[in-house]
Coordinates of C-alpha atoms in Angstrom, one line a residue:
X1 CA 127.2 79.5 80.5
X2 CA 125.1 76.6 79.5
X3 CA 126.4 74.3 82.3
X4 CA 125.5 76.7 85.0
X5 CA 121.9 76.9 84.2
X6 CA 119.6 75.4 86.9
X7 CA 117.6 72.5 85.5
X8 CA 114.2 72.7 87.0
X9 CA 111.9 69.8 87.7
X10 CA 108.4 70.4 86.6
X11 CA 106.7 71.4 90.2
X12 CA 109.8 73.4 91.3
X13 CA 110.7 76.7 91.8
X14 CA 110.9 78.9 88.5
X15 CA 114.1 80.5 86.5
X16 CA 112.9 83.5 87.3
X17 CA 112.6 82.9 90.8
X18 CA 116.0 81.3 91.2
X19 CA 117.8 83.9 89.1
X20 CA 115.7 86.4 91.6
X21 CA 116.7 84.4 94.6
X22 CA 120.7 84.7 93.2
X23 CA 120.6 88.8 92.6
X24 CA 118.6 89.2 96.0
X25 CA 121.7 86.9 98.0
X26 CA 124.3 88.8 96.1
X27 CA 123.1 92.5 96.4
X28 CA 122.7 91.6 100.0
X29 CA 126.1 93.4 101.2
X30 CA 125.2 96.3 98.8
X31 CA 121.9 96.6 100.2
X32 CA 123.5 97.0 104.0
X33 CA 125.4 99.9 102.7
X34 CA 122.8 101.4 100.9
X35 CA 120.6 101.1 104.1
X36 CA 123.0 102.7 105.8
X37 CA 123.4 105.9 103.5
X38 CA 119.4 106.0 103.5
X39 CA 119.8 106.0 107.4
X40 CA 122.1 109.3 107.5
X41 CA 119.6 111.3 105.5
X42 CA 116.9 110.7 107.3
X43 CA 118.9 111.5 110.5
X44 CA 119.3 114.9 108.7
X45 CA 116.0 115.4 107.5
X46 CA 115.5 119.3 107.3
X47 CA 112.4 120.6 108.4
X48 CA 111.3 124.6 108.4
X49 CA 110.7 126.1 112.0
X50 CA 108.6 128.8 112.5
X51 CA 111.6 130.8 112.8
X52 CA 112.3 130.2 109.6
X53 CA 109.1 130.8 107.9
X54 CA 109.0 134.3 109.8
X55 CA 112.8 134.9 108.3
X56 CA 111.3 134.0 104.9
X57 CA 108.1 136.2 105.2
X58 CA 109.9 139.1 106.4
X59 CA 112.4 139.2 104.2
X60 CA 112.9 142.8 102.8
X61 CA 110.1 144.2 105.0
X62 CA 111.7 146.5 106.9
X63 CA 110.4 149.8 106.5
X64 CA 107.8 151.1 108.1
X65 CA 104.2 150.6 106.5
X66 CA 101.5 153.0 106.9
X67 CA 98.3 152.2 108.6
X68 CA 95.1 151.8 106.9
X69 CA 91.6 152.7 108.2
X70 CA 90.4 148.7 107.3
X71 CA 90.4 147.6 110.6
X72 CA 93.2 144.8 109.6
X73 CA 97.0 145.7 109.2
X74 CA 98.8 146.7 106.4
X75 CA 102.4 145.4 108.2
X76 CA 103.9 142.4 105.7
X77 CA 105.6 141.1 109.0
X78 CA 102.5 141.2 111.2
X79 CA 100.6 139.3 108.3
X80 CA 103.4 136.8 108.1
X81 CA 102.9 136.0 111.6
X82 CA 99.3 135.4 111.2
X83 CA 99.7 133.1 108.0
X84 CA 103.0 131.3 109.3
X85 CA 101.8 128.3 110.7
X86 CA 99.7 128.2 107.0
X87 CA 102.8 128.5 105.5
X88 CA 104.9 126.1 107.6
X89 CA 102.8 123.6 106.8
X90 CA 102.7 124.1 103.2
X91 CA 106.7 124.4 103.0
X92 CA 107.4 121.2 105.0
X93 CA 104.3 119.6 103.0
X94 CA 106.6 120.2 99.5
X95 CA 109.6 119.1 101.6
X96 CA 107.9 115.7 103.0
X97 CA 106.7 114.8 99.7
X98 CA 110.2 115.0 97.9
X99 CA 111.1 113.3 100.8
X100 CA 109.3 110.7 100.9
X101 CA 110.4 110.0 97.2
X102 CA 113.7 110.5 97.1
X103 CA 114.5 109.2 100.8
X104 CA 111.7 107.2 102.4
X105 CA 110.4 105.0 99.2
X106 CA 113.9 103.7 98.6
X107 CA 114.7 103.3 102.3
X108 CA 111.7 101.2 102.7
X109 CA 112.4 99.2 99.2
X110 CA 116.2 98.7 100.7
X111 CA 114.6 97.7 104.3
X112 CA 112.2 95.3 102.5
X113 CA 114.8 93.5 100.7
X114 CA 117.4 92.7 103.4
X115 CA 114.3 91.8 105.9
X116 CA 113.4 89.2 103.2
X117 CA 117.1 87.8 102.8
X118 CA 117.6 87.5 106.3
X119 CA 114.2 85.5 106.8
X120 CA 115.1 83.2 103.9
X121 CA 118.7 82.8 105.3
X122 CA 116.8 81.9 109.1
X123 CA 114.9 79.2 107.2
X124 CA 118.1 77.3 106.2
X125 CA 119.6 74.4 107.5
X126 CA 122.1 75.0 110.2
X127 CA 124.9 74.2 107.6
X128 CA 123.3 75.8 104.9
X129 CA 123.1 79.0 107.0
X130 CA 126.6 78.7 108.1
X131 CA 128.0 78.4 104.3
X132 CA 125.1 81.4 103.3
X133 CA 126.7 83.3 105.7
X134 CA 130.1 83.2 104.5
X135 CA 129.2 83.8 100.8
X136 CA 126.5 86.4 100.8
X137 CA 127.2 88.4 104.2
X138 CA 131.1 87.6 104.7
X139 CA 131.6 87.8 100.8
X140 CA 134.5 84.9 102.0
X141 CA 135.6 83.2 98.1
X142 CA 133.8 80.2 97.3
X143 CA 137.4 78.1 97.6
X144 CA 137.5 79.6 101.4
X145 CA 134.0 78.6 102.9
X146 CA 134.5 76.4 105.3
X147 CA 131.8 73.9 106.8
X148 CA 130.4 73.3 110.5
X149 CA 133.6 71.4 111.2
X150 CA 135.9 74.0 110.3
X151 CA 137.7 72.4 107.3
X152 CA 137.0 73.8 103.9
X153 CA 134.6 72.7 101.8
X154 CA 135.5 71.2 98.2
X155 CA 134.4 73.4 95.3
X156 CA 132.0 71.1 94.2
X157 CA 130.3 70.9 97.8
X158 CA 130.2 74.8 98.2
X159 CA 128.4 74.8 94.6
X160 CA 125.9 72.1 96.0
X161 CA 125.3 73.9 98.9
X162 CA 124.9 77.0 97.3
X163 CA 122.2 75.5 94.6
X164 CA 120.8 74.3 97.5
X165 CA 120.3 77.8 99.6
X166 CA 119.2 79.6 96.3
X167 CA 116.9 77.0 95.7
X168 CA 115.5 77.6 99.4
X169 CA 115.1 81.3 99.0
X170 CA 113.9 81.3 95.6
X171 CA 111.2 78.7 97.2
X172 CA 110.3 81.5 99.5
X173 CA 110.1 84.4 97.1
X174 CA 107.6 82.5 95.1
X175 CA 105.6 81.6 97.9
X176 CA 105.7 85.1 99.3
X177 CA 104.9 86.6 95.7
X178 CA 101.7 84.1 95.6
X179 CA 100.8 85.1 98.8
X180 CA 101.0 88.8 97.9
X181 CA 99.0 88.1 94.9
X182 CA 96.5 86.4 96.6
X183 CA 96.0 89.2 99.3
X184 CA 95.4 91.7 96.3

């Protein structure tokens, strides 16, 4: 384990940023699967309709009610019609808050991580991009990774390229974090 540790020079990226870059790169294919899962949930998001509200509010009110001399109706179904839009808004607001917490927030975080990783990939040189795609997008084992010329890379060359890739990603992550802190 000690040999695998990144030796960072002063002024270079932090070990924390390097580890974050490594975690982001290695989790990319899982992030894509998670995004698809939440995307499916987005498509099936239920909303109450006025018909649903009318049905809910009229449960057990099929018996005839008497008229009272107040000028307003005492029929629960009629009251439901008058209050249906208010109830519809309330029910959907409750559902929206739950949906926001359980689906939208995780979906946004996952999409943000995917977008950040893809931005990092696009910033790589052509050769490093080619290697990174094989390692992290296609999940090809290091011993099978090929260079631009189509020949398999040596394990040492692949390790060196991976270190360069992760260092570049870590640099972007650090600069992005510094920018966010500056904006706040």
